[in-house]
Protein backbone atom coordinates (compact mmCIF):
# COMPACT_ATOMS: atom_id res chain seq x y z
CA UNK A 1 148.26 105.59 61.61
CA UNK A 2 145.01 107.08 62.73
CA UNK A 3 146.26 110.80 62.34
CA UNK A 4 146.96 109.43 58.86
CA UNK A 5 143.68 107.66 58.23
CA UNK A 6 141.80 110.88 59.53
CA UNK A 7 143.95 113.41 56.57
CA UNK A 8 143.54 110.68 54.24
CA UNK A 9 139.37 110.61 54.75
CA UNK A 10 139.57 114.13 55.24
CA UNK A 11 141.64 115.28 51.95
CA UNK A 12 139.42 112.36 50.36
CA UNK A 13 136.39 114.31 50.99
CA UNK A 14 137.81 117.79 50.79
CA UNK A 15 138.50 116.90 47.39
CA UNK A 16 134.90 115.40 46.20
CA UNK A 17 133.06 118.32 48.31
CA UNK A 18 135.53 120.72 45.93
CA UNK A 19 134.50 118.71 42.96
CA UNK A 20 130.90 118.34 43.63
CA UNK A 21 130.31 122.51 44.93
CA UNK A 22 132.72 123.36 41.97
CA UNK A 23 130.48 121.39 38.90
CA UNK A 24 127.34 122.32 41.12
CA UNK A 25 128.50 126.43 41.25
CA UNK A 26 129.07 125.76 36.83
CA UNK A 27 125.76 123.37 35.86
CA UNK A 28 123.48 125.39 38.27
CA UNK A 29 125.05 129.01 36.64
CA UNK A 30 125.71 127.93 33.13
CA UNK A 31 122.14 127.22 32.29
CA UNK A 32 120.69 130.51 34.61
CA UNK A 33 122.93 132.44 32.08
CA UNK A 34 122.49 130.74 28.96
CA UNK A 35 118.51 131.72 29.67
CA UNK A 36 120.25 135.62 29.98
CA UNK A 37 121.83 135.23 27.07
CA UNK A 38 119.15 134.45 24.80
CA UNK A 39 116.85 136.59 26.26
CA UNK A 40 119.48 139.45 26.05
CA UNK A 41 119.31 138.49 22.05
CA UNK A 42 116.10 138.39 21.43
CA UNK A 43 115.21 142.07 23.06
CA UNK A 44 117.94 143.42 20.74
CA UNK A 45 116.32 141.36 17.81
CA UNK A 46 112.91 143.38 18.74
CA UNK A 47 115.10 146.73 19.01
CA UNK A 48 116.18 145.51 15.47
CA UNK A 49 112.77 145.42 14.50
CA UNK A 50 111.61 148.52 15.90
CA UNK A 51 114.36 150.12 14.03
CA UNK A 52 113.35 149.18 10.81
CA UNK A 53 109.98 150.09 11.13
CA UNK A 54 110.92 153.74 12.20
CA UNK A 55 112.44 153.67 8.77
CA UNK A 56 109.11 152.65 7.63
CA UNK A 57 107.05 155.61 9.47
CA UNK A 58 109.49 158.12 7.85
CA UNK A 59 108.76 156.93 4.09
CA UNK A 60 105.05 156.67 5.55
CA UNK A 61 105.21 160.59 6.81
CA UNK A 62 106.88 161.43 3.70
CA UNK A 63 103.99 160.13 1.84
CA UNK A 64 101.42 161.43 3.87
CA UNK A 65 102.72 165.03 2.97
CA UNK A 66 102.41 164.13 -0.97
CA UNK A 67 99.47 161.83 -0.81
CA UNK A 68 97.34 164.68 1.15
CA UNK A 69 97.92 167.60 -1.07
CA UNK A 70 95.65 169.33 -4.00
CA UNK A 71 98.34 169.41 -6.60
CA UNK A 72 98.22 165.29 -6.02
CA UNK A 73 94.89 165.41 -5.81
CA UNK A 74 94.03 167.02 -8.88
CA UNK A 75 96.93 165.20 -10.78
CA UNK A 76 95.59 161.47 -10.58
CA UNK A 77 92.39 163.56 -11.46
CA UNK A 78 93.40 165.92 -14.83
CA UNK A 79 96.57 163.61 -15.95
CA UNK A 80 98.28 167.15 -15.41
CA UNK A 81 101.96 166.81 -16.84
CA UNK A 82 103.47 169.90 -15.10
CA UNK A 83 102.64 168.05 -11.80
CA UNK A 84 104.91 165.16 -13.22
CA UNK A 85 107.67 167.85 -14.51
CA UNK A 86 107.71 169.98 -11.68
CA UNK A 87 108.05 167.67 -8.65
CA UNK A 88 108.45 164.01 -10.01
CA UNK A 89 112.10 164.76 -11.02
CA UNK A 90 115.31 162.64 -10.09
CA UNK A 91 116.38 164.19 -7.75
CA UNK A 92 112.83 163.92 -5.38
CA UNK A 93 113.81 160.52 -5.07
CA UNK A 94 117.03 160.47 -3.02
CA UNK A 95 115.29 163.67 -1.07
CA UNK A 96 112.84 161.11 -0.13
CA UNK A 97 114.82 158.22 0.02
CA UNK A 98 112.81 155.85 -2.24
CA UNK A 99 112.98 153.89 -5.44
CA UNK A 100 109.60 153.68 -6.81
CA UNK A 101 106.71 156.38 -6.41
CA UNK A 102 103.25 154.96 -8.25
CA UNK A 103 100.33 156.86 -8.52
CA UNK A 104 96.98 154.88 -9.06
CA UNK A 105 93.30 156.04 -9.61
CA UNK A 106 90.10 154.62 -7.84
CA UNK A 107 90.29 151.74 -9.63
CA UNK A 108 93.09 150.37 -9.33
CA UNK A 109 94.69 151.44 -12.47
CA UNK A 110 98.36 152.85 -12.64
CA UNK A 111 98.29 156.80 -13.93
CA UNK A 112 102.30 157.17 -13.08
CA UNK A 113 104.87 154.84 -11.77
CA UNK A 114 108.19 155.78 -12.04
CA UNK A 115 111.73 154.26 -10.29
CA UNK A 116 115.23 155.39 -9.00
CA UNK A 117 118.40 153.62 -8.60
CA UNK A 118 119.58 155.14 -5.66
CA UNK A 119 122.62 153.41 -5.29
CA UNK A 120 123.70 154.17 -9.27
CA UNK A 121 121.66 157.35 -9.45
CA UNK A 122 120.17 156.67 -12.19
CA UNK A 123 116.42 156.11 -13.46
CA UNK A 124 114.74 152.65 -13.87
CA UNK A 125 111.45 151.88 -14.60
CA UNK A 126 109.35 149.52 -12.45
CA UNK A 127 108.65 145.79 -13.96
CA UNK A 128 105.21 144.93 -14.59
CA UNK A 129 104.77 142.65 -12.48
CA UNK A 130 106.05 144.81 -9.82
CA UNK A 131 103.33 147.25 -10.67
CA UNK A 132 101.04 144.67 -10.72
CA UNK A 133 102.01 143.61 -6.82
CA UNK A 134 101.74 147.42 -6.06
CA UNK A 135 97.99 147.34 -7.52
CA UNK A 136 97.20 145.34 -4.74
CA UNK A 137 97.86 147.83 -1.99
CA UNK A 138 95.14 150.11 -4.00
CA UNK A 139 93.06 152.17 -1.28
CA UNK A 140 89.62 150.91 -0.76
CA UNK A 141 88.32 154.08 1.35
CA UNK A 142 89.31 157.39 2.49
CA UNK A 143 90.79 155.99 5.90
CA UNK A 144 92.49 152.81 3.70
CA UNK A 145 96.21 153.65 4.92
CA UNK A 146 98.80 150.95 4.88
CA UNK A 147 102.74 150.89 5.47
CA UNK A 148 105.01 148.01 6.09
CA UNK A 149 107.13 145.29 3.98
CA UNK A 150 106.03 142.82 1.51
CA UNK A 151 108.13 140.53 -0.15
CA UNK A 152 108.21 140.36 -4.42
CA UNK A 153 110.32 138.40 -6.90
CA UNK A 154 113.08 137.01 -3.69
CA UNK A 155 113.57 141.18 -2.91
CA UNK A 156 111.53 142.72 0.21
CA UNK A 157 110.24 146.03 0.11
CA UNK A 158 109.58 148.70 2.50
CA UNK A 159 106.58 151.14 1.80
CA UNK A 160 103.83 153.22 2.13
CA UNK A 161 100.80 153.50 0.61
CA UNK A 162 98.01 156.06 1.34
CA UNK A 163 94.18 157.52 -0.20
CA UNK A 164 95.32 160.47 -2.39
CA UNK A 165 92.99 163.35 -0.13
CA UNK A 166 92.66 167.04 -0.34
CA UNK A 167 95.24 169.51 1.52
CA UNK A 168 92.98 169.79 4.40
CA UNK A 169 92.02 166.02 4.15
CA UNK A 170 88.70 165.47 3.52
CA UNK A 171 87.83 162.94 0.39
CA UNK A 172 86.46 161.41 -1.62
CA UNK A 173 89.70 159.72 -2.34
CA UNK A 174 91.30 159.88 -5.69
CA UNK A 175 93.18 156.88 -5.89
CA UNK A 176 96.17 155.75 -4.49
CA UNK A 177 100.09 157.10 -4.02
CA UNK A 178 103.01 154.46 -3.06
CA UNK A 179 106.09 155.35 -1.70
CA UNK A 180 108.31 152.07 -2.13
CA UNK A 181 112.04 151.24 -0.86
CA UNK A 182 114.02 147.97 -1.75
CA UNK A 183 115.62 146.56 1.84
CA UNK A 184 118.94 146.47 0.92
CA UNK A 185 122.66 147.32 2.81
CA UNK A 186 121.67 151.32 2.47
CA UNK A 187 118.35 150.53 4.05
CA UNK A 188 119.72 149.14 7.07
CA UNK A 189 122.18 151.68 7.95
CA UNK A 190 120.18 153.53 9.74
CA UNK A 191 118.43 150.62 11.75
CA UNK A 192 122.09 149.37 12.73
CA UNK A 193 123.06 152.26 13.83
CA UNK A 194 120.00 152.92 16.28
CA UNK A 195 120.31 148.98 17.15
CA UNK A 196 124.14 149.20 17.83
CA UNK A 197 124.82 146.18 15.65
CA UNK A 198 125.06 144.62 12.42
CA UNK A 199 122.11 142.77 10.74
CA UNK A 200 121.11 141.52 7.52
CA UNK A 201 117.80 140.64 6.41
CA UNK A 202 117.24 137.52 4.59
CA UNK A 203 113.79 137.27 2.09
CA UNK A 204 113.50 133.44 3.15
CA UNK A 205 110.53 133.15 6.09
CA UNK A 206 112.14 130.95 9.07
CA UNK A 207 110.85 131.08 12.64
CA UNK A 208 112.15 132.75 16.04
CA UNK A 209 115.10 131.18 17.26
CA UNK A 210 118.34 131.83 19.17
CA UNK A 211 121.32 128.91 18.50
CA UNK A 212 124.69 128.52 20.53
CA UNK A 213 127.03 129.14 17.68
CA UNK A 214 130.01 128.66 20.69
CA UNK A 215 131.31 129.57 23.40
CA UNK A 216 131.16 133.70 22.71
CA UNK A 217 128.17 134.04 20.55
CA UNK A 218 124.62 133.43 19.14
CA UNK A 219 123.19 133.16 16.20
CA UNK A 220 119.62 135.21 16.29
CA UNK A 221 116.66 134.64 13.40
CA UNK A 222 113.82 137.25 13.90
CA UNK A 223 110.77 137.10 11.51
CA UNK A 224 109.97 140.14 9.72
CA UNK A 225 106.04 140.32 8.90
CA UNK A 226 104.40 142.04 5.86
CA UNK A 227 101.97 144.68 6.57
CA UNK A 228 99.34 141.51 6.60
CA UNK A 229 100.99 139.70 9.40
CA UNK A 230 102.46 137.17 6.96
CA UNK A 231 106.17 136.22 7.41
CA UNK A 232 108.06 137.33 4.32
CA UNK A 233 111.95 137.54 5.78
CA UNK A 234 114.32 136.85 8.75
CA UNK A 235 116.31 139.51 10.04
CA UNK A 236 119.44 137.62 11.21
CA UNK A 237 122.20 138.78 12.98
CA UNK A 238 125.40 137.54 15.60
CA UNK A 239 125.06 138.65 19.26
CA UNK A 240 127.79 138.28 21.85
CA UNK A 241 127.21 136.15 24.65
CA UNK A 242 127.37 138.52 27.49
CA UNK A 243 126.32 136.95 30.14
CA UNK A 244 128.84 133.99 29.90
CA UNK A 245 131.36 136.22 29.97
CA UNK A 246 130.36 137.98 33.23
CA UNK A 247 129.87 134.11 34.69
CA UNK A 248 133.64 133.54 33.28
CA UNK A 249 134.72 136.60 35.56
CA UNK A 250 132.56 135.58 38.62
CA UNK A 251 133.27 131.87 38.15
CA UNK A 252 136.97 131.73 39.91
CA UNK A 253 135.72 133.94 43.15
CA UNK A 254 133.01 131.71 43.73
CA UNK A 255 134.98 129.19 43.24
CA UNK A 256 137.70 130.11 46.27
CA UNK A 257 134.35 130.61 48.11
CA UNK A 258 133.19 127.11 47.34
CA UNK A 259 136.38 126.02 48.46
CA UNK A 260 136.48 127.63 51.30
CA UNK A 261 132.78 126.91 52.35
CA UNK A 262 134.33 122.77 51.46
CA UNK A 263 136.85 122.93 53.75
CA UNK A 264 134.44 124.31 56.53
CA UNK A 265 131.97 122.23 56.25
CA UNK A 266 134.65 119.00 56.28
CA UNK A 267 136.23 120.68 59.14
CA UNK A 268 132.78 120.70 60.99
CA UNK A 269 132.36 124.88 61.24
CA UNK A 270 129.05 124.97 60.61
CA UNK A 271 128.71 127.34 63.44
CA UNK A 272 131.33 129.35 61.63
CA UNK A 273 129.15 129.22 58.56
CA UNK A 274 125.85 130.38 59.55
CA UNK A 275 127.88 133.18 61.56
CA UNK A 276 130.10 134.31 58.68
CA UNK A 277 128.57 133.14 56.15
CA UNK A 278 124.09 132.72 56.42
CA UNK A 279 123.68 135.77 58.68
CA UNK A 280 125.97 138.01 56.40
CA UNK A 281 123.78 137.30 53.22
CA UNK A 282 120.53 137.57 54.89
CA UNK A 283 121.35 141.07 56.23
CA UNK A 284 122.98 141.49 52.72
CA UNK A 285 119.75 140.95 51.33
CA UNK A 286 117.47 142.51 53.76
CA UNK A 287 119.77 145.65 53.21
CA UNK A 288 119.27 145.57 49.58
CA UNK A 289 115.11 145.13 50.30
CA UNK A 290 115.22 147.68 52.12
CA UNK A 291 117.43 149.76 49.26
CA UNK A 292 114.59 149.04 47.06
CA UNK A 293 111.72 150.27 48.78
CA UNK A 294 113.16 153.36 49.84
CA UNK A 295 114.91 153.96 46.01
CA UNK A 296 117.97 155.04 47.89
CA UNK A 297 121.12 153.92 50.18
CA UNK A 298 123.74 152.11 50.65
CA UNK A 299 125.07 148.53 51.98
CA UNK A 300 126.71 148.06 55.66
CA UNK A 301 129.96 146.86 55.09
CA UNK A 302 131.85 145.07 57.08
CA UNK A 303 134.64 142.02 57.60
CA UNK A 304 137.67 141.73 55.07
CA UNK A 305 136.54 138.48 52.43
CA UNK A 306 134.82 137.58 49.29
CA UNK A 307 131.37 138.93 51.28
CA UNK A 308 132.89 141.98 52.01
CA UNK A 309 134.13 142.21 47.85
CA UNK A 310 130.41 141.83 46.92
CA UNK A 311 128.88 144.33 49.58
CA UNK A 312 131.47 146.72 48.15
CA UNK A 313 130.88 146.16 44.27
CA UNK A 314 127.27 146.15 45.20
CA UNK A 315 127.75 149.78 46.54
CA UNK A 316 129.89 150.76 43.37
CA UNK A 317 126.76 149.85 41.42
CA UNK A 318 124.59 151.53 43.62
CA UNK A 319 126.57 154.69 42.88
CA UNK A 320 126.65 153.99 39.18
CA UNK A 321 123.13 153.29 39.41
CA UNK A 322 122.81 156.31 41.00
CA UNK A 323 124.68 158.63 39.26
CA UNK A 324 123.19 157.46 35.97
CA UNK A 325 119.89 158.25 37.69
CA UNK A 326 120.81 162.24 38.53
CA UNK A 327 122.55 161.92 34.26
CA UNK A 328 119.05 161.03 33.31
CA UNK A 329 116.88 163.18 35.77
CA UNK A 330 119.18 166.37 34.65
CA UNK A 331 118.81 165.80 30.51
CA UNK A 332 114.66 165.35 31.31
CA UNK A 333 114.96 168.50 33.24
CA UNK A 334 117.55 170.08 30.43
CA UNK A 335 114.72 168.52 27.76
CA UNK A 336 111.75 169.92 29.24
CA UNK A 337 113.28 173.63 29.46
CA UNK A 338 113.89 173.60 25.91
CA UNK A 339 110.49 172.43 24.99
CA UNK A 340 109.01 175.40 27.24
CA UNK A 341 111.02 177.58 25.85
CA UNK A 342 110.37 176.29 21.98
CA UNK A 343 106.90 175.91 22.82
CA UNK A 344 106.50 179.73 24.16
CA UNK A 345 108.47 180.87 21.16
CA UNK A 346 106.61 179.04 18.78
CA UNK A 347 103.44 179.74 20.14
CA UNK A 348 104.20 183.55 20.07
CA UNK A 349 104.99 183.02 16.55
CA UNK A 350 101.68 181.16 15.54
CA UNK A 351 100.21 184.78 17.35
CA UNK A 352 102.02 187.08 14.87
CA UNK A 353 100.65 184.60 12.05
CA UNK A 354 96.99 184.54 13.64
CA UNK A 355 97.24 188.75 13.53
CA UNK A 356 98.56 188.82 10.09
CA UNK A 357 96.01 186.51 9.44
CA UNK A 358 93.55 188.65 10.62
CA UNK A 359 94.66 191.67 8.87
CA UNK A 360 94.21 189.65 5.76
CA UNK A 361 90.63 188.67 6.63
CA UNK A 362 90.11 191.87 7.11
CA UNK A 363 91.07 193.52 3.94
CA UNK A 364 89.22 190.87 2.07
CA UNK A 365 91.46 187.81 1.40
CA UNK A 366 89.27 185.30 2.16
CA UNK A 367 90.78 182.93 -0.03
CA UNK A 368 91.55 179.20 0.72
CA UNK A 369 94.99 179.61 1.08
CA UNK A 370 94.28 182.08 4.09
CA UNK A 371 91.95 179.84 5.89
CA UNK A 372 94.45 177.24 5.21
CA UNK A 373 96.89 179.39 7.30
CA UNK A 374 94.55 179.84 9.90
CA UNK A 375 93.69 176.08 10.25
CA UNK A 376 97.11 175.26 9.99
CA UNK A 377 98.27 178.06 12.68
CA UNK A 378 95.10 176.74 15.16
CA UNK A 379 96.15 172.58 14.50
CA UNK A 380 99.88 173.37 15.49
CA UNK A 381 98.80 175.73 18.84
CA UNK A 382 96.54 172.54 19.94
CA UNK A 383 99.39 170.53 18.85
CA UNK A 384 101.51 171.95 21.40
CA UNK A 385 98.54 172.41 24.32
CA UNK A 386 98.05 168.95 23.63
CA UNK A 387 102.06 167.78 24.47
CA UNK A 388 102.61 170.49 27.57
CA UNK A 389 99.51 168.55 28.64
CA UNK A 390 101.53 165.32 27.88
CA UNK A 391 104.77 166.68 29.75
CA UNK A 392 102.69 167.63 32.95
CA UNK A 393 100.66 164.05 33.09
CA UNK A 394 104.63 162.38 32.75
CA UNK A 395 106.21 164.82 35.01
CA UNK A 396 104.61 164.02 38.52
CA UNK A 397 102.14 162.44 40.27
CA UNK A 398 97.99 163.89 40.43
CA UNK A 399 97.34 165.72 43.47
CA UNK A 400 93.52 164.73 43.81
CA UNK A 401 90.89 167.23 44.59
CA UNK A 402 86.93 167.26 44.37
CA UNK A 403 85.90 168.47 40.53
CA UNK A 404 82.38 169.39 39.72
CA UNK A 405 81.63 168.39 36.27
CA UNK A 406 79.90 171.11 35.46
CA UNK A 407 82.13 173.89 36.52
CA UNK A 408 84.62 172.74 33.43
CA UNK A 409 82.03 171.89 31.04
CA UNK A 410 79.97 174.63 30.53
CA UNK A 411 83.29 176.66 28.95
CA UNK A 412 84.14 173.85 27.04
CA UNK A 413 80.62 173.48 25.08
CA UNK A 414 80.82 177.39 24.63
CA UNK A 415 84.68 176.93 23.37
CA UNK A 416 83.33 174.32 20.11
CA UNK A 417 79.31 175.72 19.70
CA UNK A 418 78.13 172.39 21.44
CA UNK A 419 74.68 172.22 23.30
CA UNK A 420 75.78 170.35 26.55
CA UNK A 421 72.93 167.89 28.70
CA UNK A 422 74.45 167.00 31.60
CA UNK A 423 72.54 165.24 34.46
CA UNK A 424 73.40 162.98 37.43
CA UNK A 425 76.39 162.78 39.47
CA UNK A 426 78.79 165.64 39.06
CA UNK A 427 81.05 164.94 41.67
CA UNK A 428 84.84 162.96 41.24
CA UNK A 429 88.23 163.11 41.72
CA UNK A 430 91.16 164.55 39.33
CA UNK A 431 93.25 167.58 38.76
CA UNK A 432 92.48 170.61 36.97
CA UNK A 433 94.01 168.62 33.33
CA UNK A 434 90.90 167.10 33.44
CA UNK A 435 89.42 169.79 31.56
CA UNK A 436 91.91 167.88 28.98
CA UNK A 437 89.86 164.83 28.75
CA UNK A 438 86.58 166.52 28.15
CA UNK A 439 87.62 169.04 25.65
CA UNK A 440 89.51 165.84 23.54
CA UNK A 441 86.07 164.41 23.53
CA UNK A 442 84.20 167.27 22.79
CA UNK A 443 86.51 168.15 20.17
CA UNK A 444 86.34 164.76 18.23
CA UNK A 445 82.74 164.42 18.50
CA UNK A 446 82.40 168.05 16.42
CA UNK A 447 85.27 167.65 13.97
CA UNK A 448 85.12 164.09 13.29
CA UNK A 449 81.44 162.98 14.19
CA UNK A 450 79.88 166.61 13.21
CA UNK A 451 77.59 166.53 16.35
CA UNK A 452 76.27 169.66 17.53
CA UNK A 453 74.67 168.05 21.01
CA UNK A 454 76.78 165.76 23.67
CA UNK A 455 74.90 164.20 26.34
CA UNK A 456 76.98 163.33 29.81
CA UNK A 457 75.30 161.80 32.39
CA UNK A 458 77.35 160.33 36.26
CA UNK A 459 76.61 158.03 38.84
CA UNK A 460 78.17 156.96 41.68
CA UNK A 461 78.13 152.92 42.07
CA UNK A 462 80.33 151.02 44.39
CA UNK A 463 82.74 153.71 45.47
CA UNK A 464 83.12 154.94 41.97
CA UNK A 465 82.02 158.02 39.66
CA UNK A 466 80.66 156.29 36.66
CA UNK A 467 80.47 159.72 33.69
CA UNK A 468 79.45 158.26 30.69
CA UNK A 469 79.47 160.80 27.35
CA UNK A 470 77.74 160.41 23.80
CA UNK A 471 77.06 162.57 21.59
CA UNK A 472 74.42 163.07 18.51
CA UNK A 473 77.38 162.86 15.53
CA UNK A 474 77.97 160.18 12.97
CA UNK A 475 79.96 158.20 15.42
CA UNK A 476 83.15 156.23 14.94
CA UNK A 477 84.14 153.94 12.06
CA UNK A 478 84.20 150.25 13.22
CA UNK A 479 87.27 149.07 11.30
CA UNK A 480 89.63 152.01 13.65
CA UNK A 481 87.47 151.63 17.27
CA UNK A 482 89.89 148.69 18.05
CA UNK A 483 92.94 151.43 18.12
CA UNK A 484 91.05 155.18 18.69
CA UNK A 485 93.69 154.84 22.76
CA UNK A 486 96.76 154.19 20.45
CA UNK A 487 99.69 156.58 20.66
CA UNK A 488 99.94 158.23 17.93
CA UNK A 489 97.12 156.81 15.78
CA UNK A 490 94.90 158.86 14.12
CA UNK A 491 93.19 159.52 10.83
CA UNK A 492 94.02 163.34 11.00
CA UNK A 493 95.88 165.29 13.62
CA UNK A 494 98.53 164.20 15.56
CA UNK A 495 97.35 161.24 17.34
CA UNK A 496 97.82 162.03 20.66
CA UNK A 497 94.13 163.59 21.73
CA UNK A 498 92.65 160.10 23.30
CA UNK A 499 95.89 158.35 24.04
CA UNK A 500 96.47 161.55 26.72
CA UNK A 501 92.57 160.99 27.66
CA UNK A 502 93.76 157.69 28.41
CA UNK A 503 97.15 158.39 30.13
CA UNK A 504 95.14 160.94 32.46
CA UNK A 505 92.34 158.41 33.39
CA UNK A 506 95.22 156.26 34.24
CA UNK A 507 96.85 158.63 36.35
CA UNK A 508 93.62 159.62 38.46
CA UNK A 509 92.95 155.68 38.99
CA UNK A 510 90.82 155.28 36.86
CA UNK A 511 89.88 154.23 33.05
CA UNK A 512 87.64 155.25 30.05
CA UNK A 513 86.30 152.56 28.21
CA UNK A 514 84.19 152.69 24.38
CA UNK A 515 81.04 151.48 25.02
CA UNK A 516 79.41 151.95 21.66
CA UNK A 517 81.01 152.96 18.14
CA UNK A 518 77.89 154.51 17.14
CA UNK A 519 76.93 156.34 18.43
CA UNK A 520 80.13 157.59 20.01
CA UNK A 521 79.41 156.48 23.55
CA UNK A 522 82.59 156.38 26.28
CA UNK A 523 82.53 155.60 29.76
CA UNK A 524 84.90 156.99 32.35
CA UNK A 525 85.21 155.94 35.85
CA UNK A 526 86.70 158.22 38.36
CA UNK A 527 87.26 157.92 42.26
CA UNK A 528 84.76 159.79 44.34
């Protein structure tokens, strides 16, 4: 009788410890991947969105070519019709994938506006009161640049719309050219594809969210914002629940473990447990600490269970992990060959132009179309100084050593016609791109603030090299200081000459900070 009471109490709470570690193993996991789930959804919701507005920069580049060009310029200017007949035919539309090109003047007024139907290939002609909403995007200044979506008549829109400028872009502005593109299943095509998934884009405004549709997907609304920051559609789209799948898989292993670790701990092993069991996992984990400080190695395995199972999926990831790593380290490696070698062959191109060039100058073809050439030739060369200097700062870590100051700067103020006053502490830390920092600034301070004096002065507080610069020029404009470290913003060039200021103050441990919009005044601190 007792040997029966004992199995009876025993099975008895066998079975509720199974019950209770089996719904504890599901609650505590179902909600831990639920959370994985939705935040899986809404980073491919922002890929989604990042998509679409690379479709957006490519109309905006597209327009930056037409808007910044004489012909354009003296178009909106003379009303000259063989501008119109020569490159405002059909077939400029699906080369620049758009519907609607407008052309206004200062004022606001339309001078062209014409439409495509790129689905039926034929002509259209914008609706008033679609010109009317494209009015509103009129340029205000020379710098008045603005791209994104806006929403008209229950259709969104993505577009572009620049100051009309000279070839080499200086102003004054002539008006205003608009590159427009209705959002529809063509647009998207693109964005899907880079996103890996299927979207639409509904012109209703609705708010974040992520709903359980059941037990294999989600239901993701992601606002889209107009070029103001207003909400003007929803990109919506189905994601898979991923996550709940892999806790499917995992579910009935941990669940024999549960059982098992049940039946021990009814049966009293709980020497057996922190043996097998406790002291397993903690070397499991110190193993993988230890894995992630060195960036390398493998987990001990040992025994033959469930433990054992994990230690040796956890080393098939490793390898995976691994192997992806040497994938990706090779194609960087393969990637930065080729842009050595196009960069040497291009640049040894731009040196046959610069000769011919030359030539030209010297027989007496001065014209603008040569200096154009010669701008041109000398933009693209510091183009590509300016991303080998990029590729070096992301390839490997500074290797510190003591710069003077005024061994780089001297060169430098000869290289733009500059008087230089330099006074103070010299003295810092850095690597010899750091001639890369103080030629960007020098550089921007003559073409952009037309100074012909810079004034740098260092000292060394609190175990820092303090080297602030400013310079005698106009200065910058207040409505872009906000955004002068962005990559890839700029009001002429190619964006990149402060963000790589920026990148190598990072990388020496320091920063540069804008002190004062106007004058131009920067500080950078260095280590001493």
């Amino acid at each position: 009788m007792l040997t029966r009471k004992v199995l009876l109490v025993g099975g008895g709470v066998l079975v509720v410890s199974v019950i209770v570690i089996y719904a504890g193993l599901y609650f505590a996991t179902q909600s831990l991947f639920d959370h994985i789930d939705v935040n899986n959804a809404l980073n491919r919701a922002e890929l989604v969105h990042s998509a679409l507005f690379h479709e957006v920069d490519a109309i905006d580049s597209f327009c930056a070519d037409w808007a910044e060009w004489d012909d354009t310029y003296n178009f909106v200017l003379n009303r000259n019709m063989d501008y119109v007949e020569s490159n405002l035919v059909d077939e400029t539309f699906p080369t620049l994938n758009v519907n609607y090109i407008v052309y206004l003047d200062r004022n606001g007024e339309v001078v062209l506006a014409k439409g495509y139907d790129l689905e039926n290939e034929t002509a259209m002609n914008p609706s008033q009161p679609l010109i009317e909403r494209f009015r509103e995007l009129s340029a205000r200044n020379d710098l008045d640049v603005k791209k994104g979506f806006l929403r008209f008549d229950n259709s969104i829109y993505a577009f572009s719309a620049r100051p009309i400028l000279r070839s080499d872009e200086t102003g004054p502005y002539a008006g205003t050219l608009i590159f427009a593109r209705i959002v529809d299943d063509s647009f998207i095509q693109s964005p899907s594809k880079i996103a890996g998934l299927s979207f639409k884009i509904l012109p209703v405004p609705k708010e974040k969210s992520v709903k359980f549709v059941n037990e294999s997907a989600l239901l993701v609304e992601f606002p889209l914002e107009d070029y103001s920051g207003r909400v003007v559609g929803t990109i919506e789209f189905y994601a898979e629940r991923e996550a709940l799948g892999i806790l499917s898989s995992l579910y009935l292993p941990l669940a024999f473990a549960g059982t098992a670790v049940g039946i021990l701990v009814v049966l009293g092993y709980l020497l057996f447990v922190k043996r097998a069991v406790v002291d397993r996992v903690e070397r499991l984990a110190e193993s993988l600490g230890r894995i992630m400080e060195k960036g390398a190695g493998r987990v001990e395995v040992e025994g033959c269970d469930e433990i054992t199972l994990l230690e040796k999926r956890i080393n098939e990831l490793l390898d995976a992990i691994s192997g992806k790593i040497e994938e990706v380290e090779e194609l960087n490696q393969n990637l930065r060959l080729v842009n050595k070698l196009m960069r040497h062959d291009i640049l040894n191109d731009l040196t046959s132009i610069q000769l011919a060039v030359e030539v030209l100058k010297e027989e007496g073809m001065n014209d603008g179309m040569v200096m154009n050439i010669e701008r041109s030739v000398s933009r693209i060369a510091d183009l590509i100084r300016r991303v080998r200097t990029l590729e070096e700062i992301m390839g490997r870590e500074a290797e510190l050593v003591e710069i003077d100051l005024k061994d780089i700067i001297e060169e430098i103020a000869e290289k733009y016609n500059v008087e230089v006053e330099v006074e103070g502490e010299t003295m810092f830390m850095a690597d010899k791109n750091v001639v890369s920092v103080f030629d960007n600034l020098i550089s921007n301070s003559v073409r952009h603030g037309n100074a012909d004096k810079v004034f740098i002065r260092g000292e060394k507080r609190n175990g820092k090299c303090y080297v602030t610069f400013s310079d005698n020029g106009s200065g910058i404009p207040e409505e872009i200081s906000d955004r002068i470290f962005e990559e890839g913003f700029s009001t002429k060039g190619s964006g990149l000459g402060l963000y790589i200021v920026k990148k190598l103050m990072s990388r020496y441990g320091g920063e540069i900070r804008l002190l004062s919009a106007s004058p131009a005044t920067f500080q950078l601190v260095f280590k001493c």
